[in-house]
mmCIF file of C-alpha atoms in Angstrom:
data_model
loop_
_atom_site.group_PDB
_atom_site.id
_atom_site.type_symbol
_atom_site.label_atom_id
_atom_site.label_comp_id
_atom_site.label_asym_id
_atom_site.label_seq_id
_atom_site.Cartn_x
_atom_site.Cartn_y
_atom_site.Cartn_z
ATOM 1 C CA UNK H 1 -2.842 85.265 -22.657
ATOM 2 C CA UNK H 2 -5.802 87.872 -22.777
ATOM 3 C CA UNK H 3 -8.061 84.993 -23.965
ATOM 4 C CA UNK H 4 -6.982 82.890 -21.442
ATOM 5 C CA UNK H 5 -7.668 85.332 -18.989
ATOM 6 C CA UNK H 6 -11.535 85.946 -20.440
ATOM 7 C CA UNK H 7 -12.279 82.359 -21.054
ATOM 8 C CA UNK H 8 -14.043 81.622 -17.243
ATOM 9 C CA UNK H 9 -15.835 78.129 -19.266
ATOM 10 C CA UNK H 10 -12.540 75.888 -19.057
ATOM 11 C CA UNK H 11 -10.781 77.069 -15.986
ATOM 12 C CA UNK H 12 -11.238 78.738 -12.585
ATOM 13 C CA UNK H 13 -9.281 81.863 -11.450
ATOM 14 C CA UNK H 14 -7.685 79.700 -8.544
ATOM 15 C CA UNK H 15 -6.279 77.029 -11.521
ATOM 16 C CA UNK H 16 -5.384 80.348 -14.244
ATOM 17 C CA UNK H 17 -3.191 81.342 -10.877
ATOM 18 C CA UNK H 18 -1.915 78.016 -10.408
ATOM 19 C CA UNK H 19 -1.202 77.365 -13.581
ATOM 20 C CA UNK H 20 0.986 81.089 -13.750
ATOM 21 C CA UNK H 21 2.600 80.264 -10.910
ATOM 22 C CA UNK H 22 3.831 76.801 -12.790
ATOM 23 C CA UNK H 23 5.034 78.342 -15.572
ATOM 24 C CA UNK H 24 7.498 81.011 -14.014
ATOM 25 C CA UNK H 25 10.534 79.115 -14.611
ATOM 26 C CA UNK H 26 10.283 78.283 -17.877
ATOM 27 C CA UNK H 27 10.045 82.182 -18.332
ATOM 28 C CA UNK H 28 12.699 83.008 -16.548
ATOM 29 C CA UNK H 29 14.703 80.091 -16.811
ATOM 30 C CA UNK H 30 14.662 80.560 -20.514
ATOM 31 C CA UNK H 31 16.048 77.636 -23.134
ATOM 32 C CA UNK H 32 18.459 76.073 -20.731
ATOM 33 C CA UNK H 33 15.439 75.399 -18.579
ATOM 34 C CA UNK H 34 13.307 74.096 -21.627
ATOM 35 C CA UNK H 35 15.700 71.397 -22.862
ATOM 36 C CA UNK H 36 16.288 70.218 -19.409
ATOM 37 C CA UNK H 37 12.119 69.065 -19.182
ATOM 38 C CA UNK H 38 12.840 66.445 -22.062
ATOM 39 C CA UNK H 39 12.650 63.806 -19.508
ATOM 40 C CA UNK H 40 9.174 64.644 -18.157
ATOM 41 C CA UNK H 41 6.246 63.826 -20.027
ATOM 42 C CA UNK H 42 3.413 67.121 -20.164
ATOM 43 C CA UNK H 43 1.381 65.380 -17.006
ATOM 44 C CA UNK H 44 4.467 64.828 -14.679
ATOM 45 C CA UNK H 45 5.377 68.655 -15.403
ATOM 46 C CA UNK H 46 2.325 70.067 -14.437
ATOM 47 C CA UNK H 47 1.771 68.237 -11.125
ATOM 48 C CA UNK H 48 5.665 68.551 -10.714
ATOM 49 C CA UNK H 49 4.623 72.530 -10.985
ATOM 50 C CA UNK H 50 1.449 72.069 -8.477
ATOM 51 C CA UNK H 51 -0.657 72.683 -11.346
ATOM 52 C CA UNK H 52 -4.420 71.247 -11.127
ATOM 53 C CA UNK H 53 -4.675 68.342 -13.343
ATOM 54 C CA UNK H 54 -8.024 70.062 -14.826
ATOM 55 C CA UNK H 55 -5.506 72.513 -16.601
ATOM 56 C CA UNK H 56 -3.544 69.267 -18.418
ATOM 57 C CA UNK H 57 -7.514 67.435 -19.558
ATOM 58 C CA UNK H 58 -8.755 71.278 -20.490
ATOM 59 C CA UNK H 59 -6.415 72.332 -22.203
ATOM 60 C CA UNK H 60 -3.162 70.497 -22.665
ATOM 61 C CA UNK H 61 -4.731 67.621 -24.051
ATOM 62 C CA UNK H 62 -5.699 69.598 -26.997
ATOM 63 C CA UNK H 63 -2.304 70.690 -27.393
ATOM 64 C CA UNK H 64 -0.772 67.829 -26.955
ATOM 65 C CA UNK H 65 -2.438 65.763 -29.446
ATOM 66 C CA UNK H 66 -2.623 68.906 -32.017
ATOM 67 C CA UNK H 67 1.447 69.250 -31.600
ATOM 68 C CA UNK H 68 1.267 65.106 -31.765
ATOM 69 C CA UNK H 69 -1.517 63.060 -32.413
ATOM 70 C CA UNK H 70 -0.419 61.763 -28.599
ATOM 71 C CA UNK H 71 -2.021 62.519 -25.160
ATOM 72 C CA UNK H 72 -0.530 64.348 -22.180
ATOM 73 C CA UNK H 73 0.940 61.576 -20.288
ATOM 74 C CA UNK H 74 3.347 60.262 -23.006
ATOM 75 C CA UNK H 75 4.001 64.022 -24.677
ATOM 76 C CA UNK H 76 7.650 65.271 -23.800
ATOM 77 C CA UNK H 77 7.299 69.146 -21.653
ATOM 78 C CA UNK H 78 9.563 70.110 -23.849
ATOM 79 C CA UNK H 79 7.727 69.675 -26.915
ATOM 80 C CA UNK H 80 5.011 72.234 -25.309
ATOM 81 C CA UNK H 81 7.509 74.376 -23.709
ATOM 82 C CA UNK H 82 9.272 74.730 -27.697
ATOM 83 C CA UNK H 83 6.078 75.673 -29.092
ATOM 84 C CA UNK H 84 4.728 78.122 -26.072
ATOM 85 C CA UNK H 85 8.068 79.804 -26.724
ATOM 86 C CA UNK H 86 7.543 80.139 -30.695
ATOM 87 C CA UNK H 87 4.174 81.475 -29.997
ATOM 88 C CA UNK H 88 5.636 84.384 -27.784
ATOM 89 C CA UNK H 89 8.684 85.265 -29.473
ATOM 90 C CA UNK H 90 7.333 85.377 -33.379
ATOM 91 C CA UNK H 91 5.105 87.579 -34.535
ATOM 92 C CA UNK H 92 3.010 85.086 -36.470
ATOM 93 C CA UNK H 93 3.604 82.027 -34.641
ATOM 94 C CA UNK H 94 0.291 80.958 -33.519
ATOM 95 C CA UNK H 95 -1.070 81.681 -36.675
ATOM 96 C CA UNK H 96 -2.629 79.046 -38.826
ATOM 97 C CA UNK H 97 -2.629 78.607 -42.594
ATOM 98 C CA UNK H 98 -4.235 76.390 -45.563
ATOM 99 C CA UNK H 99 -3.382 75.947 -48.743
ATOM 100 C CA UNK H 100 -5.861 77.571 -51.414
ATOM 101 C CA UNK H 101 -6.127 74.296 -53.182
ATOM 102 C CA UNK H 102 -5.352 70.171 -52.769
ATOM 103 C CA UNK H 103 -1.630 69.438 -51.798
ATOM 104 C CA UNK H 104 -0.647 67.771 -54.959
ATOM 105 C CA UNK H 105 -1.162 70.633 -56.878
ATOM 106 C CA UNK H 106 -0.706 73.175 -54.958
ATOM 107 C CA UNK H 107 2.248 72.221 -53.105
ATOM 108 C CA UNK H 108 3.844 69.171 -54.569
ATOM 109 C CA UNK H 109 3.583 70.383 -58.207
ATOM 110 C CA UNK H 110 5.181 73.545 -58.043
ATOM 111 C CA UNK H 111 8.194 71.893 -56.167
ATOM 112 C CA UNK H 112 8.449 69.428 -59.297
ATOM 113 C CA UNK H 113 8.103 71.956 -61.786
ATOM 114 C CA UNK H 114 11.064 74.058 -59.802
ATOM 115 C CA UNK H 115 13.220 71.295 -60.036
ATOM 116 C CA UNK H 116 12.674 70.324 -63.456
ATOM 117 C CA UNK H 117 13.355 73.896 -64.884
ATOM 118 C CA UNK H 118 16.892 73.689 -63.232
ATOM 119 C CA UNK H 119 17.436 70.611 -65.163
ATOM 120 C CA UNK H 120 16.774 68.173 -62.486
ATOM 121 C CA UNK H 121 14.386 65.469 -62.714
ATOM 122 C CA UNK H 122 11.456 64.148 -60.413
ATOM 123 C CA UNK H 123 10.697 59.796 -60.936
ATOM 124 C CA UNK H 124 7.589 58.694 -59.152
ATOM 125 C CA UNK H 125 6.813 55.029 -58.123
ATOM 126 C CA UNK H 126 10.549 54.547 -58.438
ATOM 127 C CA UNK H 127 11.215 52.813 -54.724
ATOM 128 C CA UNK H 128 14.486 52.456 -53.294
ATOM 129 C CA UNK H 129 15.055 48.527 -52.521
ATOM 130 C CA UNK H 130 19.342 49.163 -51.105
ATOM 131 C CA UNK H 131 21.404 51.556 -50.487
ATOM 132 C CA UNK H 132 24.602 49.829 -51.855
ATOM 133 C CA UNK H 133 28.150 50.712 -50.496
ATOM 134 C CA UNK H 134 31.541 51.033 -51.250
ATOM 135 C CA UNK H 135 34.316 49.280 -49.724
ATOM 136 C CA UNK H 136 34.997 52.516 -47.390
ATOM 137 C CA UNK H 137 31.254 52.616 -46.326
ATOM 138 C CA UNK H 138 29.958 55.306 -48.982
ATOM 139 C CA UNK H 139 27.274 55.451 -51.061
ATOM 140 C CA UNK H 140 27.713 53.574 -54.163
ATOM 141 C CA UNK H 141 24.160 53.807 -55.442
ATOM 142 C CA UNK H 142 21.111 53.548 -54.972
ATOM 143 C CA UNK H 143 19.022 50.593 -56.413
ATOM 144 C CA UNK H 144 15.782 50.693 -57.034
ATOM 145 C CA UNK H 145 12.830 48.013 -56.837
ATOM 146 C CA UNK H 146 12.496 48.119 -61.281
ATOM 147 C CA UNK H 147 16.647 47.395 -61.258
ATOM 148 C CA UNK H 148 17.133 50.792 -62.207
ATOM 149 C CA UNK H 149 20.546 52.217 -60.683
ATOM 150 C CA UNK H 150 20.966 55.956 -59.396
ATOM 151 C CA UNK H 151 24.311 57.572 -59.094
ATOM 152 C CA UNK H 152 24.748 60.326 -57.549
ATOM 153 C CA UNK H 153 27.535 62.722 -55.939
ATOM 154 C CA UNK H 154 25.361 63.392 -52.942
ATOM 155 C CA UNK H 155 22.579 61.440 -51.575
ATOM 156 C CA UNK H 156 19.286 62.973 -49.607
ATOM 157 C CA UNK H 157 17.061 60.575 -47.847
ATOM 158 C CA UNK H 158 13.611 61.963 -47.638
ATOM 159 C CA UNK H 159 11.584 60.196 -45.421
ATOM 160 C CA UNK H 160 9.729 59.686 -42.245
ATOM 161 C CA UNK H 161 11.926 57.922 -40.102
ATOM 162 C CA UNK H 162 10.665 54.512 -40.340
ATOM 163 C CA UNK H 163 11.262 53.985 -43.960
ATOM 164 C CA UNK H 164 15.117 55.282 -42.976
ATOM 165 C CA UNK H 165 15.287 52.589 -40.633
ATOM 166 C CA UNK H 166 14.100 49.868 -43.028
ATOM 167 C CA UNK H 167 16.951 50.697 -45.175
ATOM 168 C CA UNK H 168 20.097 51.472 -43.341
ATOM 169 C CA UNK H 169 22.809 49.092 -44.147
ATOM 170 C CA UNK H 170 24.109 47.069 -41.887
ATOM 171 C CA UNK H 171 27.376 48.574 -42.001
ATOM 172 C CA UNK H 172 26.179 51.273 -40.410
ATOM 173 C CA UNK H 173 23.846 50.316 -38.050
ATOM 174 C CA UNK H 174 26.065 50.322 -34.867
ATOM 175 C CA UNK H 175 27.129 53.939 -36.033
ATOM 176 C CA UNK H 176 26.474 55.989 -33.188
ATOM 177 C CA UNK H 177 24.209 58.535 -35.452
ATOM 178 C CA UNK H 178 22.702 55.632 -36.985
ATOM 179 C CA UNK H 179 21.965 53.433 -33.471
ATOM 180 C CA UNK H 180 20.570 56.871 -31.414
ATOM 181 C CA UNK H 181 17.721 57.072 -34.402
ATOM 182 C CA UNK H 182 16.197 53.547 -32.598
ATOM 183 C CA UNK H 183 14.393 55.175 -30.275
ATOM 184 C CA UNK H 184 12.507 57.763 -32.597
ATOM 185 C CA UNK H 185 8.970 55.951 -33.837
ATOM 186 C CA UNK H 186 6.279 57.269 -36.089
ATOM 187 C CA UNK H 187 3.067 57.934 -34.385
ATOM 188 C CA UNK H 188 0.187 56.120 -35.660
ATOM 189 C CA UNK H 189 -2.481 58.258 -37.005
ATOM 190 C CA UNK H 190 -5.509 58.276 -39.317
ATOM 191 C CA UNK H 191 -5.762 61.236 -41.783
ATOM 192 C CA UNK H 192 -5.252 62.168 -46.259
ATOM 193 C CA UNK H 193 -2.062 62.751 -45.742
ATOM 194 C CA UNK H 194 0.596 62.979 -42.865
ATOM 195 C CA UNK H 195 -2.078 62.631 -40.021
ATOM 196 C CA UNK H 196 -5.366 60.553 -40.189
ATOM 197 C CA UNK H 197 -8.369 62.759 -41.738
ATOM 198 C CA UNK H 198 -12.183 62.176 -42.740
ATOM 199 C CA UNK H 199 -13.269 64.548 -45.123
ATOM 200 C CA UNK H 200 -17.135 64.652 -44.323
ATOM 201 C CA UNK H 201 -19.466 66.396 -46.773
ATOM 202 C CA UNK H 202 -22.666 67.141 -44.616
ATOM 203 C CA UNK H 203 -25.410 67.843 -46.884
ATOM 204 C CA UNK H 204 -26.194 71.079 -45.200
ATOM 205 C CA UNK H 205 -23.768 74.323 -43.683
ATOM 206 C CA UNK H 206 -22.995 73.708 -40.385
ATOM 207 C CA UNK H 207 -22.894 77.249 -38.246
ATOM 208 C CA UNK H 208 -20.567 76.667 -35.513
ATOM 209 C CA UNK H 209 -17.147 76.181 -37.372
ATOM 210 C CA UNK H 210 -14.808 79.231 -38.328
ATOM 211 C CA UNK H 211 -12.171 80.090 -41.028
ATOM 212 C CA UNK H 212 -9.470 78.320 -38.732
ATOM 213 C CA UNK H 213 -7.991 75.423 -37.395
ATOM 214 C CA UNK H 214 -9.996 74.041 -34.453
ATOM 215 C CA UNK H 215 -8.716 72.356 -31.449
ATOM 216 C CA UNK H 216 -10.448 69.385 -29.862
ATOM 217 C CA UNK H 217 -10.697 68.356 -26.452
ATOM 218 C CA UNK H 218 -12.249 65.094 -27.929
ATOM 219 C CA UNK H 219 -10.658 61.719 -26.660
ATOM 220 C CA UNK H 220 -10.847 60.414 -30.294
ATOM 221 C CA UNK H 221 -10.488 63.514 -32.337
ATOM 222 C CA UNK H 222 -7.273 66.059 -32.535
ATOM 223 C CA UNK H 223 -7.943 69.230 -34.531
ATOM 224 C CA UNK H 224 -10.692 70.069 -37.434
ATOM 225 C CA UNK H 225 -11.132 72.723 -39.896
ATOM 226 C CA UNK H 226 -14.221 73.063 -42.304
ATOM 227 C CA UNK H 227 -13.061 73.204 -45.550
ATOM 228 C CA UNK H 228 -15.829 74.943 -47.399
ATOM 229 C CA UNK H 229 -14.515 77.571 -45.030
ATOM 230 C CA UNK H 230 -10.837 77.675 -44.718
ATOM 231 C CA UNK H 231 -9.919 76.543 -48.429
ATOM 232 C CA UNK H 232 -10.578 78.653 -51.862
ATOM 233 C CA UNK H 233 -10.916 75.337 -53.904
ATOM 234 C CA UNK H 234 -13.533 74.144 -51.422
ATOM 235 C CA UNK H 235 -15.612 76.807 -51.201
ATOM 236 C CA UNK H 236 -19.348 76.184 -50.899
ATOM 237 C CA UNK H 237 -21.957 78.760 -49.332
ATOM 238 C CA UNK H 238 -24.612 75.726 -48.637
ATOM 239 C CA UNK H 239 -22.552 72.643 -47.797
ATOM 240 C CA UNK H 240 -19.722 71.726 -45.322
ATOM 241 C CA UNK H 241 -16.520 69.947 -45.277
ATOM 242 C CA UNK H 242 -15.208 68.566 -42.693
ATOM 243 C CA UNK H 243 -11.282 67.844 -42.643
ATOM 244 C CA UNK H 244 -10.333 65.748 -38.990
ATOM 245 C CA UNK H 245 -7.374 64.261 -37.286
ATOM 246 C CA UNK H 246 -8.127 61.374 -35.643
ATOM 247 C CA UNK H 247 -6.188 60.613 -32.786
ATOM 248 C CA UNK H 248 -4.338 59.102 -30.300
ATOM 249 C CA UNK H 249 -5.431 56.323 -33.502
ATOM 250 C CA UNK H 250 -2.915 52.993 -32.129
ATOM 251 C CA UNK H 251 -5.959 51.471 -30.969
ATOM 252 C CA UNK H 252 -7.892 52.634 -34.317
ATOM 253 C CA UNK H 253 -5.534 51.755 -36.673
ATOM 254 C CA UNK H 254 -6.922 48.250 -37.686
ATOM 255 C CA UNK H 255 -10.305 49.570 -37.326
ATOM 256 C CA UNK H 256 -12.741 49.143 -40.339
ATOM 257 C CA UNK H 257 -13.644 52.743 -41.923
ATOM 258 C CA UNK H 258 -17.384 52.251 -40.895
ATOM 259 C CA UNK H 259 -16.115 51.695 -37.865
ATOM 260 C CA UNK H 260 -13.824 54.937 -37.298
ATOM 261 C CA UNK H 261 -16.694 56.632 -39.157
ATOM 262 C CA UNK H 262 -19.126 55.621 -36.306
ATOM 263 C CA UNK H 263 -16.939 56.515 -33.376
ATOM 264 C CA UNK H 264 -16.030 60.118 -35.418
ATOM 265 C CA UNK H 265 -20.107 61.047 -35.491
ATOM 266 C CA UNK H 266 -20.539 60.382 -31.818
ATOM 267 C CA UNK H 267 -17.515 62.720 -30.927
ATOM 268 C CA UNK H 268 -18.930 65.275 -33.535
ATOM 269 C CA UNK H 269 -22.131 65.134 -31.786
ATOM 270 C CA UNK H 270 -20.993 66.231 -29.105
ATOM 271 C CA UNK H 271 -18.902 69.081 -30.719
ATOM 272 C CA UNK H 272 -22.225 70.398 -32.192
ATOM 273 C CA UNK H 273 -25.308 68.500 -30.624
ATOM 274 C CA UNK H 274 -26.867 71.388 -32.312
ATOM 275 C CA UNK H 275 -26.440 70.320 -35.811
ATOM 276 C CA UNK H 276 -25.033 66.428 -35.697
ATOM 277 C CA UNK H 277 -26.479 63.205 -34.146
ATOM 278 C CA UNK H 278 -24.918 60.175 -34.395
ATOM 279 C CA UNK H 279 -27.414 58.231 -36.116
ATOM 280 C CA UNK H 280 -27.407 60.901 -39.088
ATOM 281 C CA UNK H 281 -31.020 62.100 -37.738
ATOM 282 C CA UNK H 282 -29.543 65.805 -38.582
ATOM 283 C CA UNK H 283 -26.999 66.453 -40.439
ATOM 284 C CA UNK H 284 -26.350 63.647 -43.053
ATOM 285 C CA UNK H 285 -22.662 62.467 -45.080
ATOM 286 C CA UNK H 286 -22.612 62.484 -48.354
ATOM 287 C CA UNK H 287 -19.423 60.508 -48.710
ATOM 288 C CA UNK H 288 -16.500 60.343 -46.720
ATOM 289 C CA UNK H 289 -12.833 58.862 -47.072
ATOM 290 C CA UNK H 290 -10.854 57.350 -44.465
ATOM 291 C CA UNK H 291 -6.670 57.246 -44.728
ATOM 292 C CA UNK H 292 -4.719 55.800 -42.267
ATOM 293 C CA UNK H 293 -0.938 56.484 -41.824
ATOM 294 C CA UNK H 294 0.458 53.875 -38.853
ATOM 295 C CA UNK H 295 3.987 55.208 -39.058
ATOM 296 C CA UNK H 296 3.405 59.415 -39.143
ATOM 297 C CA UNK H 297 5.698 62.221 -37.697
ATOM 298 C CA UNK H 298 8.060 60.835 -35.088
ATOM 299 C CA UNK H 299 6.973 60.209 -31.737
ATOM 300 C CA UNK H 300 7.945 63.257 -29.120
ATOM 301 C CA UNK H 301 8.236 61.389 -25.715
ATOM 302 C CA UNK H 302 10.601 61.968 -23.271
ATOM 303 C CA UNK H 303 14.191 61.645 -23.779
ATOM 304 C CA UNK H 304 14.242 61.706 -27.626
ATOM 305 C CA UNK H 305 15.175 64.898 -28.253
ATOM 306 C CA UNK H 306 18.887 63.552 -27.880
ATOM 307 C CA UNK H 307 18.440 61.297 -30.366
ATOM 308 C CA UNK H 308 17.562 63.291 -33.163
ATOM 309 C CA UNK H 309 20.218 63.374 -35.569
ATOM 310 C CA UNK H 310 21.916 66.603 -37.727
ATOM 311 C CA UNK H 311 20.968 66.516 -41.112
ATOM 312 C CA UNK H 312 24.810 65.708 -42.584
ATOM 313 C CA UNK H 313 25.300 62.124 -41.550
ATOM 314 C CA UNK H 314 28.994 60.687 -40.847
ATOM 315 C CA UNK H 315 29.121 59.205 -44.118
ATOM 316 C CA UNK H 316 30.556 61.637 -46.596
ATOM 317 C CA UNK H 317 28.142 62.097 -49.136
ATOM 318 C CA UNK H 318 24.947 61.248 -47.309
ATOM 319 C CA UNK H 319 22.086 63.462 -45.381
ATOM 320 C CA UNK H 320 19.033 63.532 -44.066
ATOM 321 C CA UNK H 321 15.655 65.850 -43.928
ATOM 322 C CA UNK H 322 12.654 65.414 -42.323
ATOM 323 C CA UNK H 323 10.776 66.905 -39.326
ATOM 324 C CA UNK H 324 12.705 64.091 -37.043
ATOM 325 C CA UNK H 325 16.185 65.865 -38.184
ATOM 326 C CA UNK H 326 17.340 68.531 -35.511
ATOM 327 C CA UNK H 327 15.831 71.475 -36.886
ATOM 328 C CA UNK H 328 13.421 74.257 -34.123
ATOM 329 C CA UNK H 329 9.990 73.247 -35.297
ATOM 330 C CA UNK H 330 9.353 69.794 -34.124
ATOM 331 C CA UNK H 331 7.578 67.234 -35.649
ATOM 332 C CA UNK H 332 5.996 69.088 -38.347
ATOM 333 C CA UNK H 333 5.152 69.901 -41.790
ATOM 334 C CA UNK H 334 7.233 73.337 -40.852
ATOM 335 C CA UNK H 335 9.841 71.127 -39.524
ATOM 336 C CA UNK H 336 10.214 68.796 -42.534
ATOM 337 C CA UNK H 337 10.465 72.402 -44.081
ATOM 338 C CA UNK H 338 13.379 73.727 -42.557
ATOM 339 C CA UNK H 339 15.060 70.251 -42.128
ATOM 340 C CA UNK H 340 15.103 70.417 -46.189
ATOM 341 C CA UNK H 341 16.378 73.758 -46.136
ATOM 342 C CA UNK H 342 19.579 73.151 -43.461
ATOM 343 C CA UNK H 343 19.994 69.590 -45.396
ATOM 344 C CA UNK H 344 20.766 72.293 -48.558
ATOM 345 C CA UNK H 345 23.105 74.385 -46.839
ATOM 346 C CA UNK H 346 24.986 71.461 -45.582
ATOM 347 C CA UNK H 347 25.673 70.073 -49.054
ATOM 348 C CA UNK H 348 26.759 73.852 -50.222
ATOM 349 C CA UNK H 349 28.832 73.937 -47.151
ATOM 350 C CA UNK H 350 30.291 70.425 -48.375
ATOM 351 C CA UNK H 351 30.209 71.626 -52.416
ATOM 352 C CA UNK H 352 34.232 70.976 -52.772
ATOM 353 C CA UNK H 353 34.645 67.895 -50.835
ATOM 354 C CA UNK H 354 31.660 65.987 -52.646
ATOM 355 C CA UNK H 355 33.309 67.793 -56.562
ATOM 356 C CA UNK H 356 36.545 66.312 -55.053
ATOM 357 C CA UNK H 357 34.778 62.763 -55.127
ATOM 358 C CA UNK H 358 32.745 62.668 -57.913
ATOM 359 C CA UNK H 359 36.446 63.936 -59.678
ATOM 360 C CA UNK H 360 38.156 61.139 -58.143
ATOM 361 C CA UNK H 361 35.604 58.499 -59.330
ATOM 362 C CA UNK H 362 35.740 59.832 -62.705
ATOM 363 C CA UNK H 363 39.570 59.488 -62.454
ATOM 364 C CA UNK H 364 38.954 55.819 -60.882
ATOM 365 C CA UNK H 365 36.201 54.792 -64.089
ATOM 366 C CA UNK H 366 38.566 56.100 -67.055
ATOM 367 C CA UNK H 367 41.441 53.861 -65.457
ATOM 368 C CA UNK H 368 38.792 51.074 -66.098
ATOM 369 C CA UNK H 369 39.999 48.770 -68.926
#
């Protein structure tokens, strides 16, 4: 708020008042008030509110596409209003964090090396093709595109929510739980990993980046960190690396790299017309790597939050996790998190009912002949 207050460059003390004044009732009102702005996207709040529409392209629109990868006119209020309210009630919430190191190692490995020292095991490019039933509309198995057959006495699915819709069976598609999950869509988005990112080696340090996620007021690019800066494993005293989101990216998507490259540089000239040019007349790349993700962390426009389902499904035996799972953070890697966590608790809370079943098929498979 104190920065806010300082920062005279992006807003007037007329549209700082304004903007105060707008946000009153979602102070006072509290959580009731928050869930009830679902159906108004972050522009129809703030000119419902009489706040100046240079407060929504100033600011919001960084927000917005940092919380995600969408602009202010298709964003959900709520969406802001949830993370305004994490900010002020935890101590650390608006702090930001990288890993020391690159995801697969650093993240991903120690979670398979958890699992495997409790006796479990981790299969890679092992792809589910069904999820076959029994006649009650359980989970039988799951097969898998090499043939392969997993049985199991519980059953987590994993993924964005997409790839869930691609292979629900049709016995369960006009399950209330199942049907609501229609209106949840990935957001396209170009990153190296969940979101779309360049990773830009300029052969030279640039000066005006920080140890810290940046925020962008860019039409094409979302946030940016420099690498060299904000991670341990790439450190460098005379080079920088650049790690962007690139988005809204639906229009982008089928984009060549050069092309995305191209349209990246001009925005990052004008982030630092200092240091970058377009044509490469300053700073220069080295290399660069383009990933694009078109189906990313669910969409947050209005009206979805209904539709977000618990993690224990109706079908005994079967749950979900993933940031699009009801869970306080949102579309997130936080919220894909804690969706794994409350997906755990549920199957503790369920232990005895899913020993009871995997008894009673054992009873069921020695009556076999």
């Amino acid at each position: 708020i104190l920065a806010i207050l300082r920062n005279n460059e992006m807003l007037t003390w007329p549209e700082k008042v304004k903007f105060a004044i707008g946000l009153l009732p979602a102070i006072i009102g509290g959580q009731a008030y928050v869930e009830a702005q679902d159906g108004l996207t972050v522009q129809e709040w703030m000119r419902k509110q009489g706040v100046p529409d240079r407060v929504t392209t100033e600011v919001f629109i960084a927000m917005s596409k940092a919380l995600n990868f969408i602009n202010p006119d298709e964003l959900s209020m709520q969406c802001i209003l949830i993370a305004l309210n994490r900010f002020l009630q935890e101590k650390h919430g608006s702090k930001m964090a990288f890993l020391d190191g690159n995801p697969p190692e650093r993240l991903c490995l120690p979670i398979v090396e958890h699992i495997q020292s409790l006796g479990g095991e981790v299969r890679l490019n092992s792809r589910v093709q069904k999820i076959e039933l029994n006649d009650d509309g359980t989970v039988k198995n799951f097969l898998l595109t090499n043939g392969n057959v997993i049985d199991g006495d519980a059953y987590v699915f994993a993924t964005p929510v997409d790839i869930l819709k691609l292979q629900l069976p049709e016995n369960w598609k006009e399950m209330a739980y199942f049907k609501r999950l229609e209106k949840l869509v990935g957001v396209p988005v170009i990153n190296i990993h969940i979101w779309v990112f360049f990773n830009c080696r300029f052969d030279r340090k640039l000066k005006n980046t920080y140890d810290h996620l940046l925020f962008s007021r860019s039409s094409l690019l979302s946030v940016y960190a420099d690498m060299s800066l904000t991670c341990k494993e790439y450190y460098n005293p005379n080079q920088s690396m650049l790690e962007l989101v690139f988005a809204p990216a639906e229009e982008w998507i089928s984009c060549s790299d050069s092309e995305i490259i191209d349209a990246t540089m001009k925005e990052l000239a004008k982030l630092f017309p200092d240091e970058i040019s377009a044509d490469q007349s300053k700073a220069k790349i080295v290399k660069y790597h383009v990933v694009k993700t078109p189906r990313s962390v669910y969409k947050t426009i209005p009206n979805c939050e209904p539709c977000r389902p618990l993690q224990r499904s109706p079908v005994e035996g079967f749950y979900l996790a993933g940031d699009y799972t009801k869970q306080k953070y949102l579309a997130s890697m936080e919220g894909a998190v804690l969706s794994g966590k409350l997906c755990a608790q549920a199957i503790v809370q369920d232990y005895v009912l899913l020993a009871a079943r995997g008894k009673g098929r054992l009873a069921e498979a020695s009556m076999c002949p």
